[in-house]
CSV table of C-alpha atoms in Angstrom, one decimal:
chain,number,residue,atom,x,y,z
A,1,UNK,CA,-117.7,94.6,231.3
A,2,UNK,CA,-115.7,93.1,228.4
A,3,UNK,CA,-117.7,90.3,226.7
A,4,UNK,CA,-115.9,87.7,224.5
A,5,UNK,CA,-117.0,87.5,220.9
A,6,UNK,CA,-117.9,84.0,219.9
A,7,UNK,CA,-117.9,82.4,216.4
A,8,UNK,CA,-118.9,78.8,215.8
A,9,UNK,CA,-118.0,76.9,212.6
A,10,UNK,CA,-117.9,73.4,211.2
A,11,UNK,CA,-114.7,72.7,209.3
A,12,UNK,CA,-112.8,69.8,207.9
A,13,UNK,CA,-109.8,68.9,210.0
A,14,UNK,CA,-107.7,69.0,206.9
A,15,UNK,CA,-108.5,72.7,206.6
A,16,UNK,CA,-107.0,73.7,210.0
A,17,UNK,CA,-104.2,75.5,208.3
A,18,UNK,CA,-106.7,77.9,206.9
A,19,UNK,CA,-108.1,79.0,210.3
A,20,UNK,CA,-107.1,82.7,210.7
A,21,UNK,CA,-106.2,83.5,214.4
A,22,UNK,CA,-103.4,84.5,216.6
A,23,UNK,CA,-103.3,81.2,218.4
A,24,UNK,CA,-104.9,77.8,217.7
A,25,UNK,CA,-105.7,75.6,220.7
A,26,UNK,CA,-106.8,72.0,221.0
A,27,UNK,CA,-106.6,69.0,223.3
A,28,UNK,CA,-105.6,65.4,222.7
A,29,UNK,CA,-106.1,62.5,225.1
A,30,UNK,CA,-102.5,61.2,224.3
A,31,UNK,CA,-99.8,61.2,221.7
A,32,UNK,CA,-101.1,57.8,220.6
A,33,UNK,CA,-104.5,59.3,219.8
A,34,UNK,CA,-103.7,62.2,217.6
A,35,UNK,CA,-106.4,62.6,215.0
A,36,UNK,CA,-105.5,60.8,211.8
A,37,UNK,CA,-107.2,63.4,209.6
A,38,UNK,CA,-105.0,66.2,210.9
A,39,UNK,CA,-102.6,67.8,208.4
A,40,UNK,CA,-99.3,65.8,208.5
A,41,UNK,CA,-97.1,68.7,209.5
A,42,UNK,CA,-99.5,69.4,212.5
A,43,UNK,CA,-99.3,65.8,213.7
A,44,UNK,CA,-95.5,65.8,213.3
A,45,UNK,CA,-95.1,69.2,215.1
A,46,UNK,CA,-97.2,68.1,218.1
A,47,UNK,CA,-95.5,64.7,218.4
A,48,UNK,CA,-92.0,66.2,218.3
A,49,UNK,CA,-92.9,69.0,220.6
A,50,UNK,CA,-94.1,66.7,223.4
A,51,UNK,CA,-91.2,64.3,222.9
A,52,UNK,CA,-88.7,67.2,223.0
A,53,UNK,CA,-90.1,68.4,226.3
A,54,UNK,CA,-91.3,71.8,224.9
A,55,UNK,CA,-94.0,71.9,227.6
A,56,UNK,CA,-95.2,74.9,229.6
A,57,UNK,CA,-96.1,73.2,232.9
A,58,UNK,CA,-94.7,70.8,235.5
A,59,UNK,CA,-97.2,68.1,234.5
A,60,UNK,CA,-95.8,68.0,231.0
A,61,UNK,CA,-99.3,68.3,229.6
A,62,UNK,CA,-99.3,71.7,228.0
A,63,UNK,CA,-97.4,72.3,224.8
A,64,UNK,CA,-96.8,75.7,223.1
A,65,UNK,CA,-94.9,76.1,219.9
A,66,UNK,CA,-94.9,78.1,216.6
A,67,UNK,CA,-97.7,77.0,214.2
A,68,UNK,CA,-96.4,74.7,211.4
A,69,UNK,CA,-95.4,76.2,208.1
A,70,UNK,CA,-98.4,77.1,206.0
A,71,UNK,CA,-100.8,77.7,208.9
A,72,UNK,CA,-102.5,81.1,209.2
A,73,UNK,CA,-102.3,80.8,213.0
A,74,UNK,CA,-99.2,82.2,214.6
A,75,UNK,CA,-99.0,79.9,217.6
A,76,UNK,CA,-100.2,76.4,218.6
A,77,UNK,CA,-101.2,75.4,222.1
A,78,UNK,CA,-102.0,71.7,222.7
A,79,UNK,CA,-103.3,70.4,226.0
A,80,UNK,CA,-102.8,66.7,226.7
A,81,UNK,CA,-106.1,66.1,228.3
A,82,UNK,CA,-109.1,63.8,227.7
A,83,UNK,CA,-112.1,66.1,227.3
A,84,UNK,CA,-114.4,63.3,228.3
A,85,UNK,CA,-113.1,63.6,231.9
A,86,UNK,CA,-115.3,65.1,234.6
A,87,UNK,CA,-115.5,68.9,234.5
A,88,UNK,CA,-113.7,69.3,237.8
A,89,UNK,CA,-110.7,67.6,236.2
A,90,UNK,CA,-111.0,69.9,233.1
A,91,UNK,CA,-111.4,73.3,234.7
A,92,UNK,CA,-107.8,73.9,235.8
A,93,UNK,CA,-106.0,72.4,232.7
A,94,UNK,CA,-108.3,74.5,230.4
A,95,UNK,CA,-107.6,77.6,232.4
A,96,UNK,CA,-103.9,77.1,232.2
A,97,UNK,CA,-104.0,76.6,228.4
A,98,UNK,CA,-106.2,79.6,227.9
A,99,UNK,CA,-104.0,81.7,230.2
A,100,UNK,CA,-101.2,81.2,227.6
A,101,UNK,CA,-103.6,82.7,224.9
A,102,UNK,CA,-104.8,85.5,227.1
A,103,UNK,CA,-102.6,88.2,225.5
A,104,UNK,CA,-103.8,87.3,222.0
A,105,UNK,CA,-106.6,89.2,220.4
A,106,UNK,CA,-108.2,86.2,218.6
A,107,UNK,CA,-108.0,82.5,219.5
A,108,UNK,CA,-109.4,79.4,217.9
A,109,UNK,CA,-110.3,76.2,219.7
A,110,UNK,CA,-110.5,73.0,217.7
A,111,UNK,CA,-113.1,71.0,219.5
A,112,UNK,CA,-112.6,67.3,218.7
A,113,UNK,CA,-115.4,66.4,221.2
A,114,UNK,CA,-118.7,68.2,221.6
A,115,UNK,CA,-118.5,68.2,225.4
A,116,UNK,CA,-116.9,70.6,227.9
A,117,UNK,CA,-117.6,73.6,225.6
A,118,UNK,CA,-119.3,75.6,228.4
A,119,UNK,CA,-116.2,75.1,230.7
A,120,UNK,CA,-113.9,76.1,227.9
A,121,UNK,CA,-115.7,79.3,227.0
A,122,UNK,CA,-116.1,80.1,230.7
A,123,UNK,CA,-112.4,79.8,231.1
A,124,UNK,CA,-111.8,81.9,228.0
A,125,UNK,CA,-114.2,84.6,229.2
A,126,UNK,CA,-112.3,84.8,232.6
A,127,UNK,CA,-109.2,85.5,230.6
A,128,UNK,CA,-110.7,88.8,229.4
A,129,UNK,CA,-110.5,90.1,233.0
A,130,UNK,CA,-107.6,92.0,234.5
A,131,UNK,CA,-107.6,94.0,237.7
A,132,UNK,CA,-107.1,97.6,236.6
A,133,UNK,CA,-108.1,99.8,239.5
A,134,UNK,CA,-105.2,102.0,240.4
A,135,UNK,CA,-103.1,100.6,237.5
A,136,UNK,CA,-101.9,102.3,234.3
A,137,UNK,CA,-101.5,100.7,230.9
A,138,UNK,CA,-103.6,97.5,231.3
A,139,UNK,CA,-102.3,94.5,229.3
A,140,UNK,CA,-104.2,93.6,226.1
A,141,UNK,CA,-106.6,90.8,226.7
A,142,UNK,CA,-108.4,88.1,224.6
A,143,UNK,CA,-111.3,89.5,222.5
A,144,UNK,CA,-112.6,86.7,220.3
A,145,UNK,CA,-112.7,83.0,220.3
A,146,UNK,CA,-113.6,80.8,217.3
A,147,UNK,CA,-115.0,77.4,218.1
A,148,UNK,CA,-114.4,75.0,215.3
A,149,UNK,CA,-114.8,71.3,214.9
A,150,UNK,CA,-115.8,68.4,212.7
A,151,UNK,CA,-119.3,69.0,213.9
A,152,UNK,CA,-120.7,72.5,214.5
A,153,UNK,CA,-120.0,73.4,218.2
A,154,UNK,CA,-123.1,74.3,220.2
A,155,UNK,CA,-123.5,78.1,220.4
A,156,UNK,CA,-126.0,77.6,223.2
A,157,UNK,CA,-123.5,75.9,225.4
A,158,UNK,CA,-120.8,78.4,224.4
A,159,UNK,CA,-123.0,81.4,225.3
A,160,UNK,CA,-123.9,79.8,228.6
A,161,UNK,CA,-120.3,79.4,229.4
A,162,UNK,CA,-119.6,83.0,228.5
A,163,UNK,CA,-122.5,84.1,230.8
A,164,UNK,CA,-121.0,82.2,233.7
A,165,UNK,CA,-117.5,83.6,232.9
A,166,UNK,CA,-119.0,87.2,232.9
A,167,UNK,CA,-120.5,86.5,236.3
A,168,UNK,CA,-117.2,85.2,237.6
A,169,UNK,CA,-115.4,88.3,236.3
A,170,UNK,CA,-117.8,90.6,238.1
A,171,UNK,CA,-117.3,88.6,241.3
A,172,UNK,CA,-113.5,88.8,240.9
A,173,UNK,CA,-113.6,92.5,240.3
A,174,UNK,CA,-115.7,93.3,243.3
A,175,UNK,CA,-113.8,91.0,245.6
A,176,UNK,CA,-110.4,92.4,244.6
A,177,UNK,CA,-111.3,96.0,245.2
A,178,UNK,CA,-109.6,97.5,248.3
A,179,UNK,CA,-111.7,98.2,251.4
A,180,UNK,CA,-111.4,102.0,251.0
A,181,UNK,CA,-113.1,101.7,247.6
A,182,UNK,CA,-115.6,98.8,248.1
A,183,UNK,CA,-117.8,100.0,250.9
A,184,UNK,CA,-121.5,99.2,251.6
A,185,UNK,CA,-122.4,102.4,249.8
A,186,UNK,CA,-120.2,101.4,246.8
A,187,UNK,CA,-121.9,98.0,246.6
A,188,UNK,CA,-125.3,99.8,246.6
A,189,UNK,CA,-124.2,102.0,243.7
A,190,UNK,CA,-123.0,99.0,241.8
A,191,UNK,CA,-126.3,97.2,242.3
A,192,UNK,CA,-128.2,100.2,240.9
A,193,UNK,CA,-125.8,100.3,237.9
A,194,UNK,CA,-126.3,96.6,237.3
A,195,UNK,CA,-130.0,97.0,237.5
A,196,UNK,CA,-129.9,99.6,234.8
A,197,UNK,CA,-127.9,97.4,232.4
A,198,UNK,CA,-130.4,94.6,231.9
A,199,UNK,CA,-134.2,94.9,231.4
A,200,UNK,CA,-134.7,91.8,233.5
A,201,UNK,CA,-132.9,93.2,236.5
A,202,UNK,CA,-134.0,95.7,239.1
A,203,UNK,CA,-132.3,96.9,242.2
A,204,UNK,CA,-133.5,98.3,245.5
A,205,UNK,CA,-131.3,99.5,248.4
A,206,UNK,CA,-132.4,99.7,252.1
A,207,UNK,CA,-130.7,102.5,254.0
A,208,UNK,CA,-129.7,102.4,257.7
A,209,UNK,CA,-132.9,104.3,258.6
A,210,UNK,CA,-135.0,101.7,256.7
A,211,UNK,CA,-133.0,98.9,258.4
A,212,UNK,CA,-134.0,100.2,261.8
A,213,UNK,CA,-137.7,100.2,260.8
A,214,UNK,CA,-137.3,96.6,259.6
A,215,UNK,CA,-135.6,95.8,263.0
A,216,UNK,CA,-132.6,94.3,261.3
A,217,UNK,CA,-130.6,94.9,264.5
A,218,UNK,CA,-127.8,92.3,264.0
A,219,UNK,CA,-127.0,93.7,260.6
A,220,UNK,CA,-126.9,97.2,262.1
A,221,UNK,CA,-124.9,96.0,265.1
A,222,UNK,CA,-122.0,94.8,262.9
A,223,UNK,CA,-121.6,98.2,261.3
A,224,UNK,CA,-121.7,100.3,264.5
A,225,UNK,CA,-118.0,100.9,264.6
A,226,UNK,CA,-117.7,101.9,260.9
A,227,UNK,CA,-118.1,105.3,259.2
A,228,UNK,CA,-119.7,103.4,256.3
A,229,UNK,CA,-123.2,102.3,257.6
A,230,UNK,CA,-124.7,99.0,256.5
A,231,UNK,CA,-127.0,98.4,253.5
A,232,UNK,CA,-129.4,95.7,252.5
A,233,UNK,CA,-129.4,95.4,248.7
A,234,UNK,CA,-132.0,93.6,246.6
A,235,UNK,CA,-131.5,92.5,243.0
A,236,UNK,CA,-134.5,91.0,241.3
A,237,UNK,CA,-134.2,89.0,238.1
A,238,UNK,CA,-137.4,88.4,236.2
A,239,UNK,CA,-137.1,85.3,234.1
A,240,UNK,CA,-139.5,84.1,231.4
A,241,UNK,CA,-140.7,81.3,233.7
A,242,UNK,CA,-143.3,81.7,236.5
A,243,UNK,CA,-143.4,80.4,240.0
A,244,UNK,CA,-141.8,81.2,243.3
A,245,UNK,CA,-138.3,82.7,243.2
A,246,UNK,CA,-135.0,81.2,244.3
A,247,UNK,CA,-133.3,83.6,246.7
A,248,UNK,CA,-129.5,84.0,246.9
A,249,UNK,CA,-128.2,85.7,250.0
A,250,UNK,CA,-124.6,87.0,250.2
A,251,UNK,CA,-122.4,88.0,253.1
A,252,UNK,CA,-121.1,91.4,252.2
A,253,UNK,CA,-118.5,92.4,254.9
A,254,UNK,CA,-116.6,94.8,252.8
A,255,UNK,CA,-113.7,94.8,255.3
A,256,UNK,CA,-113.4,92.7,258.4
A,257,UNK,CA,-111.0,93.7,261.2
A,258,UNK,CA,-112.8,91.5,263.6
A,259,UNK,CA,-114.2,94.5,265.4
A,260,UNK,CA,-113.5,94.6,269.2
A,261,UNK,CA,-112.4,91.0,268.9
A,262,UNK,CA,-109.6,92.2,266.7
A,263,UNK,CA,-107.9,90.0,264.2
A,264,UNK,CA,-104.1,89.6,264.1
A,265,UNK,CA,-102.4,92.1,261.8
A,266,UNK,CA,-100.7,89.5,259.6
A,267,UNK,CA,-102.7,89.0,256.3
A,268,UNK,CA,-105.5,91.3,257.5
A,269,UNK,CA,-105.3,92.8,254.0
A,270,UNK,CA,-107.0,89.6,252.7
A,271,UNK,CA,-110.1,90.6,254.7
A,272,UNK,CA,-111.2,92.7,251.7
A,273,UNK,CA,-112.2,89.3,250.3
A,274,UNK,CA,-114.8,88.9,253.2
A,275,UNK,CA,-117.5,90.2,250.9
A,276,UNK,CA,-116.9,87.3,248.4
A,277,UNK,CA,-120.3,85.8,249.1
A,278,UNK,CA,-122.0,89.1,248.1
A,279,UNK,CA,-119.7,89.3,245.1
A,280,UNK,CA,-120.8,85.8,244.1
A,281,UNK,CA,-124.5,86.9,244.3
A,282,UNK,CA,-123.7,89.9,242.1
A,283,UNK,CA,-122.0,87.6,239.6
A,284,UNK,CA,-124.8,85.1,239.6
A,285,UNK,CA,-127.4,87.8,239.0
A,286,UNK,CA,-125.4,89.2,236.1
A,287,UNK,CA,-125.0,85.7,234.7
A,288,UNK,CA,-128.7,85.0,235.0
A,289,UNK,CA,-129.4,88.0,232.9
A,290,UNK,CA,-126.8,87.1,230.3
A,291,UNK,CA,-127.9,83.5,230.1
A,292,UNK,CA,-131.6,84.4,230.2
A,293,UNK,CA,-132.4,81.9,233.0
A,294,UNK,CA,-136.1,81.1,233.1
A,295,UNK,CA,-136.6,81.0,236.8
A,296,UNK,CA,-137.1,84.2,238.8
A,297,UNK,CA,-134.1,84.8,241.1
A,298,UNK,CA,-133.7,87.3,243.9
A,299,UNK,CA,-130.3,88.4,245.2
A,300,UNK,CA,-130.0,89.8,248.7
A,301,UNK,CA,-126.7,91.3,249.9
A,302,UNK,CA,-126.2,92.2,253.5
A,303,UNK,CA,-123.4,94.7,253.4
A,304,UNK,CA,-121.5,96.1,256.3
A,305,UNK,CA,-118.0,97.0,257.5
A,306,UNK,CA,-116.7,95.4,260.7
A,307,UNK,CA,-114.5,98.0,262.5
A,308,UNK,CA,-113.5,98.8,266.1
A,309,UNK,CA,-114.2,102.2,267.7
A,310,UNK,CA,-116.0,103.7,270.7
A,311,UNK,CA,-119.4,102.9,269.2
A,312,UNK,CA,-118.7,99.4,268.1
A,313,UNK,CA,-120.5,96.4,269.5
A,314,UNK,CA,-118.9,94.6,272.4
A,315,UNK,CA,-118.4,90.9,273.3
A,316,UNK,CA,-121.3,90.0,275.6
A,317,UNK,CA,-123.8,92.3,273.9
A,318,UNK,CA,-127.3,90.8,273.5
A,319,UNK,CA,-129.2,91.8,270.4
A,320,UNK,CA,-132.7,91.0,269.1
A,321,UNK,CA,-132.7,89.8,265.5
A,322,UNK,CA,-135.3,90.6,262.9
A,323,UNK,CA,-136.9,87.3,263.7
A,324,UNK,CA,-137.4,88.2,267.3
A,325,UNK,CA,-134.8,85.7,268.5
A,326,UNK,CA,-132.0,87.1,270.8
A,327,UNK,CA,-128.3,86.5,270.2
A,328,UNK,CA,-125.5,86.8,272.7
A,329,UNK,CA,-122.5,88.1,270.7
A,330,UNK,CA,-119.5,86.3,272.4
A,331,UNK,CA,-117.2,87.2,269.5
A,332,UNK,CA,-117.5,90.2,267.3
A,333,UNK,CA,-115.3,88.5,264.7
A,334,UNK,CA,-118.2,86.0,264.1
A,335,UNK,CA,-120.1,88.8,262.3
A,336,UNK,CA,-120.9,87.1,259.0
A,337,UNK,CA,-123.7,85.0,260.6
A,338,UNK,CA,-125.1,88.1,262.2
A,339,UNK,CA,-125.6,90.0,258.9
A,340,UNK,CA,-126.9,86.8,257.3
A,341,UNK,CA,-129.5,85.9,259.9
A,342,UNK,CA,-131.4,89.1,259.4
A,343,UNK,CA,-131.2,88.7,255.6
A,344,UNK,CA,-132.5,85.1,255.8
A,345,UNK,CA,-135.5,86.4,257.9
A,346,UNK,CA,-136.0,89.1,255.3
A,347,UNK,CA,-136.1,86.5,252.5
A,348,UNK,CA,-139.2,84.9,254.0
A,349,UNK,CA,-141.4,87.7,252.5
A,350,UNK,CA,-140.7,86.5,249.0
A,351,UNK,CA,-142.2,83.0,249.7
A,352,UNK,CA,-139.1,81.4,248.1
A,353,UNK,CA,-138.9,78.0,246.5
A,354,UNK,CA,-135.4,77.8,248.0
A,355,UNK,CA,-132.8,80.0,249.7
A,356,UNK,CA,-129.1,79.6,249.3
A,357,UNK,CA,-126.7,81.8,251.3
A,358,UNK,CA,-123.0,82.2,250.5
A,359,UNK,CA,-120.3,83.4,252.8
A,360,UNK,CA,-116.6,83.3,253.6
A,361,UNK,CA,-117.9,82.3,257.0
A,362,UNK,CA,-115.4,80.2,258.9
A,363,UNK,CA,-111.6,79.6,259.0
A,364,UNK,CA,-112.6,76.1,260.2
A,365,UNK,CA,-113.9,75.3,256.7
A,366,UNK,CA,-110.4,76.0,255.3
A,367,UNK,CA,-109.0,73.6,257.8
A,368,UNK,CA,-111.5,70.9,257.0
A,369,UNK,CA,-111.7,71.2,253.2
A,370,UNK,CA,-108.7,73.3,252.2
A,371,UNK,CA,-109.0,75.3,249.0
A,372,UNK,CA,-110.6,72.5,246.9
A,373,UNK,CA,-114.3,72.2,248.0
A,374,UNK,CA,-116.9,74.5,249.3
A,375,UNK,CA,-118.7,73.5,252.5
A,376,UNK,CA,-122.4,72.8,252.1
A,377,UNK,CA,-125.0,72.5,254.8
A,378,UNK,CA,-128.8,72.3,254.3
A,379,UNK,CA,-132.1,71.7,256.1
A,380,UNK,CA,-133.4,70.0,252.9
A,381,UNK,CA,-131.7,66.8,251.6
A,382,UNK,CA,-133.2,67.1,248.1
A,383,UNK,CA,-131.8,70.7,247.7
A,384,UNK,CA,-128.4,69.6,249.0
A,385,UNK,CA,-128.2,66.7,246.5
A,386,UNK,CA,-129.2,69.0,243.6
A,387,UNK,CA,-126.5,71.5,244.6
A,388,UNK,CA,-123.9,68.7,245.0
A,389,UNK,CA,-124.7,67.4,241.5
A,390,UNK,CA,-124.5,70.9,240.1
A,391,UNK,CA,-121.1,71.3,241.7
A,392,UNK,CA,-119.9,68.1,240.0
A,393,UNK,CA,-121.3,69.0,236.6
A,394,UNK,CA,-119.8,72.5,236.7
A,395,UNK,CA,-116.4,71.5,238.2
A,396,UNK,CA,-117.1,73.9,241.1
A,397,UNK,CA,-117.5,71.2,243.8
A,398,UNK,CA,-119.0,71.2,247.2
A,399,UNK,CA,-118.9,68.8,250.1
A,400,UNK,CA,-121.8,68.3,252.5
A,401,UNK,CA,-121.4,68.6,256.3
A,402,UNK,CA,-124.0,67.5,258.9
A,403,UNK,CA,-126.3,69.8,260.9
A,404,UNK,CA,-127.1,67.3,263.7
A,405,UNK,CA,-128.9,68.5,266.8
A,406,UNK,CA,-125.9,67.7,269.0
A,407,UNK,CA,-124.0,70.5,267.3
A,408,UNK,CA,-126.8,73.0,268.0
A,409,UNK,CA,-126.2,72.5,271.7
A,410,UNK,CA,-122.8,74.2,271.4
A,411,UNK,CA,-124.7,77.5,270.7
A,412,UNK,CA,-126.3,77.5,274.2
A,413,UNK,CA,-126.4,80.9,275.9
A,414,UNK,CA,-127.2,81.8,279.5
A,415,UNK,CA,-128.4,85.2,278.5
A,416,UNK,CA,-130.1,84.8,275.0
A,417,UNK,CA,-131.8,82.3,272.8
A,418,UNK,CA,-128.5,81.4,271.3
A,419,UNK,CA,-124.8,82.5,271.2
A,420,UNK,CA,-123.1,83.5,268.0
A,421,UNK,CA,-120.2,81.0,268.4
A,422,UNK,CA,-120.1,77.5,269.7
A,423,UNK,CA,-116.5,77.0,270.6
A,424,UNK,CA,-113.6,75.6,268.7
A,425,UNK,CA,-115.0,72.1,267.8
A,426,UNK,CA,-116.9,71.8,264.5
A,427,UNK,CA,-116.8,75.6,263.9
A,428,UNK,CA,-118.1,75.4,260.4
A,429,UNK,CA,-121.0,73.2,261.4
A,430,UNK,CA,-122.0,75.3,264.4
A,431,UNK,CA,-122.0,78.4,262.2
A,432,UNK,CA,-124.4,76.5,259.9
A,433,UNK,CA,-126.5,75.5,262.9
A,434,UNK,CA,-126.7,79.2,263.8
A,435,UNK,CA,-128.0,80.1,260.4
A,436,UNK,CA,-130.4,77.2,260.3
A,437,UNK,CA,-132.3,78.9,263.2
A,438,UNK,CA,-133.4,81.6,260.8
A,439,UNK,CA,-134.3,79.3,257.9
A,440,UNK,CA,-137.1,77.3,259.3
A,441,UNK,CA,-139.7,78.5,256.9
A,442,UNK,CA,-138.1,77.4,253.6
A,443,UNK,CA,-135.7,74.9,252.0
A,444,UNK,CA,-132.3,76.4,252.7
A,445,UNK,CA,-128.7,75.7,251.9
A,446,UNK,CA,-125.5,77.4,253.2
A,447,UNK,CA,-122.3,77.5,251.1
A,448,UNK,CA,-119.2,78.3,253.1
A,449,UNK,CA,-116.7,79.6,250.5
A,450,UNK,CA,-114.0,80.6,253.0
A,451,UNK,CA,-111.5,78.2,251.4
A,452,UNK,CA,-112.5,78.5,247.8
A,453,UNK,CA,-113.1,82.3,247.3
A,454,UNK,CA,-109.3,82.7,247.0
A,455,UNK,CA,-106.6,82.0,245.9
A,456,UNK,CA,-107.3,81.7,242.2
A,457,UNK,CA,-106.7,78.8,239.9
A,458,UNK,CA,-103.0,79.9,239.5
A,459,UNK,CA,-102.5,80.0,243.2
A,460,UNK,CA,-102.3,83.8,243.4
A,461,UNK,CA,-103.9,86.0,246.1
A,462,UNK,CA,-106.7,86.8,243.7
A,463,UNK,CA,-110.4,86.0,243.7
A,464,UNK,CA,-111.2,82.6,242.2
A,465,UNK,CA,-114.7,83.4,240.9
A,466,UNK,CA,-116.0,80.3,242.8
A,467,UNK,CA,-119.7,79.5,243.5
A,468,UNK,CA,-120.9,81.3,240.4
A,469,UNK,CA,-120.5,78.1,238.2
A,470,UNK,CA,-122.2,76.0,240.8
A,471,UNK,CA,-125.1,78.4,241.2
A,472,UNK,CA,-125.6,78.8,237.5
A,473,UNK,CA,-125.6,75.0,236.9
A,474,UNK,CA,-128.2,74.7,239.6
A,475,UNK,CA,-130.3,77.6,238.3
A,476,UNK,CA,-130.4,76.3,234.7
A,477,UNK,CA,-131.5,72.8,235.8
């Protein structure tokens, strides 16, 4: 993993011309509020550039031009943006600005305000990532960022932002791998590798034979049609603090055809992203180690491939979960909740302070919230509020949906304790109600990232790295 080099330095604004870098970036609230202590030729170049329409985006808020005469920097990028704005308003503009600097080796950011530094460095770190599997001659990426300002920028905030960005990059890498590479076995190998990279992290993998002993029958059921059997992966982060752990549970469907309830062929290639919940857990665990979070954290990944063949599970099958509750599987394409329910039951053994699961669970969530907010459901209002606030602070927002008893009635089954689907109405909520049945022993929250896992901030069919910023803001608080 490529990690951005960070330098922090207090400098006089009049000395900006002496900053050695490939590209100098900054932000101004408006042309009327250019810093008076900037060098005169810098003020003049920025004013003329915006007035001449030398902008790089449709909003007219991003200016790129050659650095003024006498500057050691080669290029200048100026974002017309108030850095005191909420973080969710800053994330995309900063990402666009840093994308212009991505091919430079060294960038410098003039920080007129002390805030938003973690979001800035997070965005800069994500610019170091490029998908390279199966590609030759990868493009050069950003290697170093200098953080400069009239006051010394906070290294602590910068390093936290870098840790979150590293986690996002791991999530993006795993999510974007094709299904013939990223299998349950592959995720198990990556977990062991990650566990060997940090002294605070350890990994453990449960094989299909061990899953049978644990009676994780719904996880096994999902993988019946695949030549790549399921795995349950544990990642344990040992922080400096004591107390009960927070458990993160990720849906790891490495490819989802829908099984016997086969999906339409159009856009089925996107179903490699159906393990984005698991990828987010991987990313969060790496970020915990990089940021040295104090709280102990456990990541659980329920990994399986949902394929149709003669051994695959059928609609109408009744399966006994690890909890002992029975489930009638009316639709094999509602498989995410089946792997998660056994993982949630497994999480009880750790006596968790809280459990948060993440999944690209329902298309209904995309219909309800689009690609802007993650769906949040919880059996604990205090936990829900803390997560919502973490989403606001990080710019990685969530929106709460209810889990009222009336919705649970839609999961009624004539042949089992509950069905795995509840019909078309309120599909996201009934999926949450299903999971709630297996989270009765601890504070629990469910994050449906079906709409936010992809596309990315540039609108491409790429992983967004979502949920990692929200989780890390929650974990550090």
